[in-house]
XYZ file of N, CA, C and O in Angstrom:
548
model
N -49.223 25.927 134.367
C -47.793 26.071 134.515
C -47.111 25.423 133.315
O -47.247 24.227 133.055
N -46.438 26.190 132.661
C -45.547 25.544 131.639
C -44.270 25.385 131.776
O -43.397 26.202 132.067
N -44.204 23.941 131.475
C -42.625 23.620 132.032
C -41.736 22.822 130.868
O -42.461 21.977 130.344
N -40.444 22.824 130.320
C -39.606 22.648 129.259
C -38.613 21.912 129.791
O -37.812 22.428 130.571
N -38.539 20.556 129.420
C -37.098 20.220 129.767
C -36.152 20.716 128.497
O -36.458 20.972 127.332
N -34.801 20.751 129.233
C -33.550 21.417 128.407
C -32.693 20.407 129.095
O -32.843 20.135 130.286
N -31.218 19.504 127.841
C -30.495 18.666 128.290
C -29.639 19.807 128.731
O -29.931 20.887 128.218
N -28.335 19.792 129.837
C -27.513 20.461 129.816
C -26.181 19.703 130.326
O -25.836 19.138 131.364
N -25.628 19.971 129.111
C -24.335 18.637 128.517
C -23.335 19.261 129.536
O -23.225 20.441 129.869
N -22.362 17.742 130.106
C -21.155 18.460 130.584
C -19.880 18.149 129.358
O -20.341 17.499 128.420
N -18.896 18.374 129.255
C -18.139 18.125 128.590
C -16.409 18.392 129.065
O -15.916 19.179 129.873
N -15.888 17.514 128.301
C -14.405 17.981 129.033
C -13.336 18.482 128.208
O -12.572 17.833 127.494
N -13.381 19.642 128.391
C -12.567 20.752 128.261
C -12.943 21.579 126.186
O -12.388 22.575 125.723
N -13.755 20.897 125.634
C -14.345 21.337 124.545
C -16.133 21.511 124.105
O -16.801 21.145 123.139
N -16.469 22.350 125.523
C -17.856 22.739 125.214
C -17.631 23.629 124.395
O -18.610 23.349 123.704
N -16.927 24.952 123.565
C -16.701 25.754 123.398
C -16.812 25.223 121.554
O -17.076 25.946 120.593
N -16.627 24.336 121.562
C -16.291 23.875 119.892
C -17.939 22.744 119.916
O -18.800 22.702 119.037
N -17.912 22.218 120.799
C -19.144 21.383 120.354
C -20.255 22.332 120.248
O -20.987 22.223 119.264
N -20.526 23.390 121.246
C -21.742 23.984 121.085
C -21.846 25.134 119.958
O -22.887 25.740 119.704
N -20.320 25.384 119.177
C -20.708 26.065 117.945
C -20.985 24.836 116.870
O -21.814 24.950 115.967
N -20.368 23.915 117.031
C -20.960 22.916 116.377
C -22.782 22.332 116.228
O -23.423 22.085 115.207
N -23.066 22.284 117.220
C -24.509 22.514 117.605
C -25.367 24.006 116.818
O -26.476 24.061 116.287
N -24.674 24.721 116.955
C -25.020 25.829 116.426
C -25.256 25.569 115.047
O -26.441 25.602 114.717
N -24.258 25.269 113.985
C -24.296 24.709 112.627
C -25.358 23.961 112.483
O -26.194 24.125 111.595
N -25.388 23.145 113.293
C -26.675 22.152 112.974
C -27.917 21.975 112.918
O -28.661 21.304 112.202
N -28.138 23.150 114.363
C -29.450 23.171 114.313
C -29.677 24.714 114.738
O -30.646 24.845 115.486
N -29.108 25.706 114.477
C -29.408 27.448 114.171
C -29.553 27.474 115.662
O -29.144 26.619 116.447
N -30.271 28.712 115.969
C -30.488 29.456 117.380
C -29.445 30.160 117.683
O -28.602 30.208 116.788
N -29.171 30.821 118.800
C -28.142 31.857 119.130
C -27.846 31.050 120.089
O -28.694 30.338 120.629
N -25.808 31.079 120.621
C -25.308 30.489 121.051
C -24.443 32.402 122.007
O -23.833 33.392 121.603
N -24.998 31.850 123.417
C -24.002 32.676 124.296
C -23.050 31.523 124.861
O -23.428 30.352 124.861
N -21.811 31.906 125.337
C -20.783 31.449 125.415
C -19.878 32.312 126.562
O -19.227 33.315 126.269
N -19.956 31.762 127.852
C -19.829 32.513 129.289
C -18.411 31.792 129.611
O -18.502 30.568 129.510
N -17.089 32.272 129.985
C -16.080 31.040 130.361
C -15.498 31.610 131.625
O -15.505 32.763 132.056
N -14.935 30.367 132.160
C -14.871 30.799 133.678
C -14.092 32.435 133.625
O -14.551 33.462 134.124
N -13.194 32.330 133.098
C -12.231 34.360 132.828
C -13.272 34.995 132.394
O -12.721 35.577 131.460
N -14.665 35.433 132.334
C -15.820 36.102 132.136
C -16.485 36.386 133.253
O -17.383 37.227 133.305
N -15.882 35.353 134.705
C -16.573 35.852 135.672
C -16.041 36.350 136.531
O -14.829 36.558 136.589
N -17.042 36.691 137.535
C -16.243 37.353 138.861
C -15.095 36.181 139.727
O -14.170 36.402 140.508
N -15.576 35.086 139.250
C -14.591 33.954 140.056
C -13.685 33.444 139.634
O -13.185 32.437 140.133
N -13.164 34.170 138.361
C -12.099 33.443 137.728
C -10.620 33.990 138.733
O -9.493 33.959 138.238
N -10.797 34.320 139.727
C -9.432 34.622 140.588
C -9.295 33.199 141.518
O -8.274 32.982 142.171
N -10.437 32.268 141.494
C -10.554 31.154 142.062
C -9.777 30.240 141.605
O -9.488 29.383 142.439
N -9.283 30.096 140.462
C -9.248 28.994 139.353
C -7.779 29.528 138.987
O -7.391 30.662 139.269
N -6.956 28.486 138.271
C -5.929 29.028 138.057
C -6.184 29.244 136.389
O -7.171 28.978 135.703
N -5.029 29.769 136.077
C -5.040 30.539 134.696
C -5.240 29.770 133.688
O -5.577 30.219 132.593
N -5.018 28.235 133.976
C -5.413 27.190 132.772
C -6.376 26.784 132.779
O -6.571 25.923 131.921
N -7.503 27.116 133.682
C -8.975 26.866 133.271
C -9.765 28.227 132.862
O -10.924 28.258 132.447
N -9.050 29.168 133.027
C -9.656 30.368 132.628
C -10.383 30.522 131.159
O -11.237 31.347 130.833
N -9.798 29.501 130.389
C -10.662 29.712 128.919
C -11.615 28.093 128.719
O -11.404 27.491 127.666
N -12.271 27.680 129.384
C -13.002 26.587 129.955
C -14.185 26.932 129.829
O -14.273 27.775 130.721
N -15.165 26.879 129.351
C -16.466 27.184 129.447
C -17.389 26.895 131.153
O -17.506 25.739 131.559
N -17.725 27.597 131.638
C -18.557 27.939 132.607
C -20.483 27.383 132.032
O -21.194 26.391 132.192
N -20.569 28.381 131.522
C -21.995 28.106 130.968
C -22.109 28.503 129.480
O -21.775 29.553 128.931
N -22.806 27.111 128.851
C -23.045 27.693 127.009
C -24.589 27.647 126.738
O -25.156 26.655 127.196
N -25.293 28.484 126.125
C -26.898 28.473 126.132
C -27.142 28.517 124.470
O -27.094 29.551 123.805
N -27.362 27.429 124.042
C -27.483 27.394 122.264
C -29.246 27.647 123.023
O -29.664 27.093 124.040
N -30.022 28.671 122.114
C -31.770 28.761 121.892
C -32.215 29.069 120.678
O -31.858 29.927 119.871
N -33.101 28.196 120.655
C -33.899 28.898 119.909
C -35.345 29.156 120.127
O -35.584 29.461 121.296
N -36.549 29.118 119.216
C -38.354 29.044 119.621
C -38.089 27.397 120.079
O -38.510 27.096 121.196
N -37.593 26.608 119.485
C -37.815 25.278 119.726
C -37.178 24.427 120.881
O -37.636 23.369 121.312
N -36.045 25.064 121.308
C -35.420 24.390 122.332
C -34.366 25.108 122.957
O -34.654 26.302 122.879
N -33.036 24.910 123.672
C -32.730 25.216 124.783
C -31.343 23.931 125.281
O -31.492 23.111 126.188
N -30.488 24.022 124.702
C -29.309 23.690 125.064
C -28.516 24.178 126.003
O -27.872 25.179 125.690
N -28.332 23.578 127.491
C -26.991 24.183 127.721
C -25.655 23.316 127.903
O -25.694 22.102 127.702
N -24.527 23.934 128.269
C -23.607 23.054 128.849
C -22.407 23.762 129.597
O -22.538 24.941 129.923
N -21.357 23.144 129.848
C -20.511 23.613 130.688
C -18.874 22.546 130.300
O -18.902 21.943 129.227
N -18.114 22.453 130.821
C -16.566 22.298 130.789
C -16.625 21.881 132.210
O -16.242 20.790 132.631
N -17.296 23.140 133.133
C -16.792 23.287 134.377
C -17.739 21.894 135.417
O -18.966 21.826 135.345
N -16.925 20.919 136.298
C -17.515 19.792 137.104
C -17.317 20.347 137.899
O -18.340 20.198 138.567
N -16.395 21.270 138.684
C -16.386 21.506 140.367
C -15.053 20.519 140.401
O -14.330 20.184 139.463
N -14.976 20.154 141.868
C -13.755 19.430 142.454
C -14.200 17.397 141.924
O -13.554 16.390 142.215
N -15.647 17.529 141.017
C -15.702 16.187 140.299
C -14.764 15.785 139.350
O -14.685 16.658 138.486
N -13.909 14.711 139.096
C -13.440 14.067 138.143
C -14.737 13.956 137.042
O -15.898 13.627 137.285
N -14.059 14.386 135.617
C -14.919 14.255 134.319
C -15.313 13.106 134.329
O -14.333 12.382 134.503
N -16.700 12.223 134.188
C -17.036 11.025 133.905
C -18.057 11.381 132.525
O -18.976 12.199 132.506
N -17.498 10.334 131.186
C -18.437 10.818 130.327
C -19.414 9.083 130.650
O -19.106 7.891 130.662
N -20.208 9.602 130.787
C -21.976 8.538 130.494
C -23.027 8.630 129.289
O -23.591 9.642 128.871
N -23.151 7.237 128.815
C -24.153 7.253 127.504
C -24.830 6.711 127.885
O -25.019 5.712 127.191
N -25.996 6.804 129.507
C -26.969 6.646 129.567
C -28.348 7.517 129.747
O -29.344 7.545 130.470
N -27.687 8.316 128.461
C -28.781 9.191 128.105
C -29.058 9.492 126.347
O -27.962 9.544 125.791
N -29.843 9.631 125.678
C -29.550 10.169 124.213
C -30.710 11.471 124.783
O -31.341 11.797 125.788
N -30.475 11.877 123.449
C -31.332 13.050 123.189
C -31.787 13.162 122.074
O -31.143 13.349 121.042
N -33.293 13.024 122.228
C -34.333 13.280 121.170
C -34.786 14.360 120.308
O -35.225 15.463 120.637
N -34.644 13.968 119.390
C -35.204 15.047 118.365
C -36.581 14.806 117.198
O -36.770 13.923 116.361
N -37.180 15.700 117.486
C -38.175 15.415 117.159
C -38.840 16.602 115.885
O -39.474 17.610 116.197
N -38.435 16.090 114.068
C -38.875 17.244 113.445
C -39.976 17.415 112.641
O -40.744 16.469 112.472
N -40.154 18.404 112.158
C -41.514 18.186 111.260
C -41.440 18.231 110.014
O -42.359 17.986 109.233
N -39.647 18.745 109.577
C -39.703 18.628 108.129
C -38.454 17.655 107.599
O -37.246 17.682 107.838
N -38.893 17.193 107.163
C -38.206 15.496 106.134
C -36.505 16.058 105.766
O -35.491 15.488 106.169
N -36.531 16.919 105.173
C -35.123 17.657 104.823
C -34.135 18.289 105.507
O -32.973 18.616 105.263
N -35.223 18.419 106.839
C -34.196 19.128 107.896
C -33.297 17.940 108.747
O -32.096 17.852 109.000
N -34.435 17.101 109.052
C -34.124 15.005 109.704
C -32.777 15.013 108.612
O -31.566 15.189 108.744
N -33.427 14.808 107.809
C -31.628 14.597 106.823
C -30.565 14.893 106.883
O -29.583 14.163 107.015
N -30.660 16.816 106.727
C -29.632 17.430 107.003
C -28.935 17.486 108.512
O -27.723 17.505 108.299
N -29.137 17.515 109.709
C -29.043 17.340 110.897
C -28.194 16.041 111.019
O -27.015 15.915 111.351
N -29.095 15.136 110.668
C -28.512 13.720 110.731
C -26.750 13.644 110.324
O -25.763 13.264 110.953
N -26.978 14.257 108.845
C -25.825 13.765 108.118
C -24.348 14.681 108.735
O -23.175 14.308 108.743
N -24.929 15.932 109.197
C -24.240 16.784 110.037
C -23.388 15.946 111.081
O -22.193 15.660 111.161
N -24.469 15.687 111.816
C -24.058 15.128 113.045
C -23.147 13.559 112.724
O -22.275 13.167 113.499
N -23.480 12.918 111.655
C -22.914 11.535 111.702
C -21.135 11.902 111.150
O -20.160 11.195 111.402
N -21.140 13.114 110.413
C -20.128 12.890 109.863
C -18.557 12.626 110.268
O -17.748 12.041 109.548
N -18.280 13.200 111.621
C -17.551 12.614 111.891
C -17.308 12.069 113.178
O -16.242 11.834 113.745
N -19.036 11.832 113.708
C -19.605 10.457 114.763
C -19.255 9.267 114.200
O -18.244 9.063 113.528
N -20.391 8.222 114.581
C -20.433 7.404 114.796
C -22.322 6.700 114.337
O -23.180 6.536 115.205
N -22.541 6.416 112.879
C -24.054 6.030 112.820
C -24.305 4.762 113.789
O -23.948 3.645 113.413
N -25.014 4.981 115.222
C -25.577 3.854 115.534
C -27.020 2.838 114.820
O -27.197 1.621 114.886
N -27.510 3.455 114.443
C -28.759 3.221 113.558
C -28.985 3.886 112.425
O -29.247 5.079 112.578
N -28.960 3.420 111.182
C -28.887 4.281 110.172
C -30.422 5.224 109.942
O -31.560 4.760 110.008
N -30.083 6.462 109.700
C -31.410 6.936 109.140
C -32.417 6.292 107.900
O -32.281 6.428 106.685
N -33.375 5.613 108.585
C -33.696 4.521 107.613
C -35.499 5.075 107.662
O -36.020 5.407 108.727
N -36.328 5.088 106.200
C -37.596 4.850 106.175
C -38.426 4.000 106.925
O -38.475 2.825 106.559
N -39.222 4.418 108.093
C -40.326 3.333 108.822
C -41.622 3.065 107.786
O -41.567 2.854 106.574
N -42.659 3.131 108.546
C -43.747 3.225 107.834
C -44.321 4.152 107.097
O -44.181 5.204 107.722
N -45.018 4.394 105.893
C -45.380 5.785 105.337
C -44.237 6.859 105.531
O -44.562 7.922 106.061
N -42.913 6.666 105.142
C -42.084 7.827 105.068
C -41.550 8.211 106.302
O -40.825 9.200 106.411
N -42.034 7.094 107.750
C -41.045 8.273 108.729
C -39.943 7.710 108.634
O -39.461 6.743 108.045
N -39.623 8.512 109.339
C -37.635 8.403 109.568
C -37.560 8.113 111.183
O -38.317 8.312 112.133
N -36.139 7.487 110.987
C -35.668 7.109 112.397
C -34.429 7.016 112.298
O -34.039 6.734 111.165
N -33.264 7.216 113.466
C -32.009 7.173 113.031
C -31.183 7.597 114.409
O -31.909 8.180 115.215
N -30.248 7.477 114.700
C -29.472 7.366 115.952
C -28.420 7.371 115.199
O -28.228 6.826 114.112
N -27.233 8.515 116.332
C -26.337 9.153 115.579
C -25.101 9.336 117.006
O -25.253 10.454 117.500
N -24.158 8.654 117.612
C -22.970 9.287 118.615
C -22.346 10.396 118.248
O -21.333 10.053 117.638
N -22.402 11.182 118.288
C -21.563 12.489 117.303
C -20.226 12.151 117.763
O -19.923 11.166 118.436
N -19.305 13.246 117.248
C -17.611 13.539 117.427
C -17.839 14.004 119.053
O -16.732 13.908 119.583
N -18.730 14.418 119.933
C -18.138 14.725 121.329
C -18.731 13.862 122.399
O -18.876 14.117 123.594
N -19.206 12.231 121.372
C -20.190 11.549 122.404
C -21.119 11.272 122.897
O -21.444 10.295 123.572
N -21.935 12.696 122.381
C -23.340 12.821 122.480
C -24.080 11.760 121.881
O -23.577 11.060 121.003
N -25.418 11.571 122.361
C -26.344 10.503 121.421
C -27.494 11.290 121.003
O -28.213 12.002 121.704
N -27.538 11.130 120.146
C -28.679 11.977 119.771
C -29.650 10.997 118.639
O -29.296 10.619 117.522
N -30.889 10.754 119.293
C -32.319 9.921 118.332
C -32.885 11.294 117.509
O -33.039 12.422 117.977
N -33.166 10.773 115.990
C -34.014 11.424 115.269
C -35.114 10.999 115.158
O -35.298 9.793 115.317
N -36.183 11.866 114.851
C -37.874 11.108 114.552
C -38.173 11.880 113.849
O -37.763 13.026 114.030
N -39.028 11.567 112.735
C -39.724 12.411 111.507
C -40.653 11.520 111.402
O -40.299 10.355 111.224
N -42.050 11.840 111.484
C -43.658 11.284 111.456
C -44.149 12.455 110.458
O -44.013 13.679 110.461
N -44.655 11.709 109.772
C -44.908 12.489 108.438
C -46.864 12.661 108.626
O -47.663 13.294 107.936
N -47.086 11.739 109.929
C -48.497 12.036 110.606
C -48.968 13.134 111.460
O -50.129 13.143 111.869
């Protein structure tokens, strides 16, 4: 049985811009579903109608989703989670990184470990945490 975890981000009221942002950063195809796309948008009033429902960034390597939409929950954002990344090429760790820090927040700078790996922790602009790893083993 093969099984994949996928994070699937909530966000408040700008999944729609972070996950093309995501897109920039790390490629794959991004569908983009908002509540006025479905059959239930007669539920909802007209100012959540352009709200993201469900966003699916994929690619071979992974599997993003997220949403706008909590239900009758109040938005709570929580950073007791990051999200790992894990690459195999030195230039891509870089580029990603510098993407993402630019107008985050560097918690840990992308810094050389042993023999060339990389390591680096990054809050982006929507909060997210996201760990880099590059093992050059």
């Amino acid at each position: 049985m093969a099984t994949r975890i996928s994070p699937y981000l909530t966000f408040n009221g700008n999944c729609k811009q972070a996950m093309q942002f995501y897109k920039e950063c790390f490629g794959g195809n991004l569908t983009v579903e908002t509540i006025g796309d479905t059959p239930f948008a007669i539920e909802f009033p007209d100012g959540m109608h352009d709200q993201v429902m469900h966003a699916m960034l994929t690619s071979r390597e992974f599997t993003i989703m997220a949403t706008d939409f909590m239900g009758s929950q109040d938005f709570v954002h929580s950073s007791d989670i990051s999200i790992a990344l894990l690459f195999d090429d030195q230039r891509e760790v870089i580029r990603c990184f510098t993407k993402l820090a630019a107008e985050g927040k560097v918690i840990y700078a992308l810094n050389d470990q042993l023999d060339e790996d990389l390591f680096g922790v990054v809050q982006d602009q929507f909060d997210i945490i996201w760990m880099f790893h590059y093992n050059v083993h």
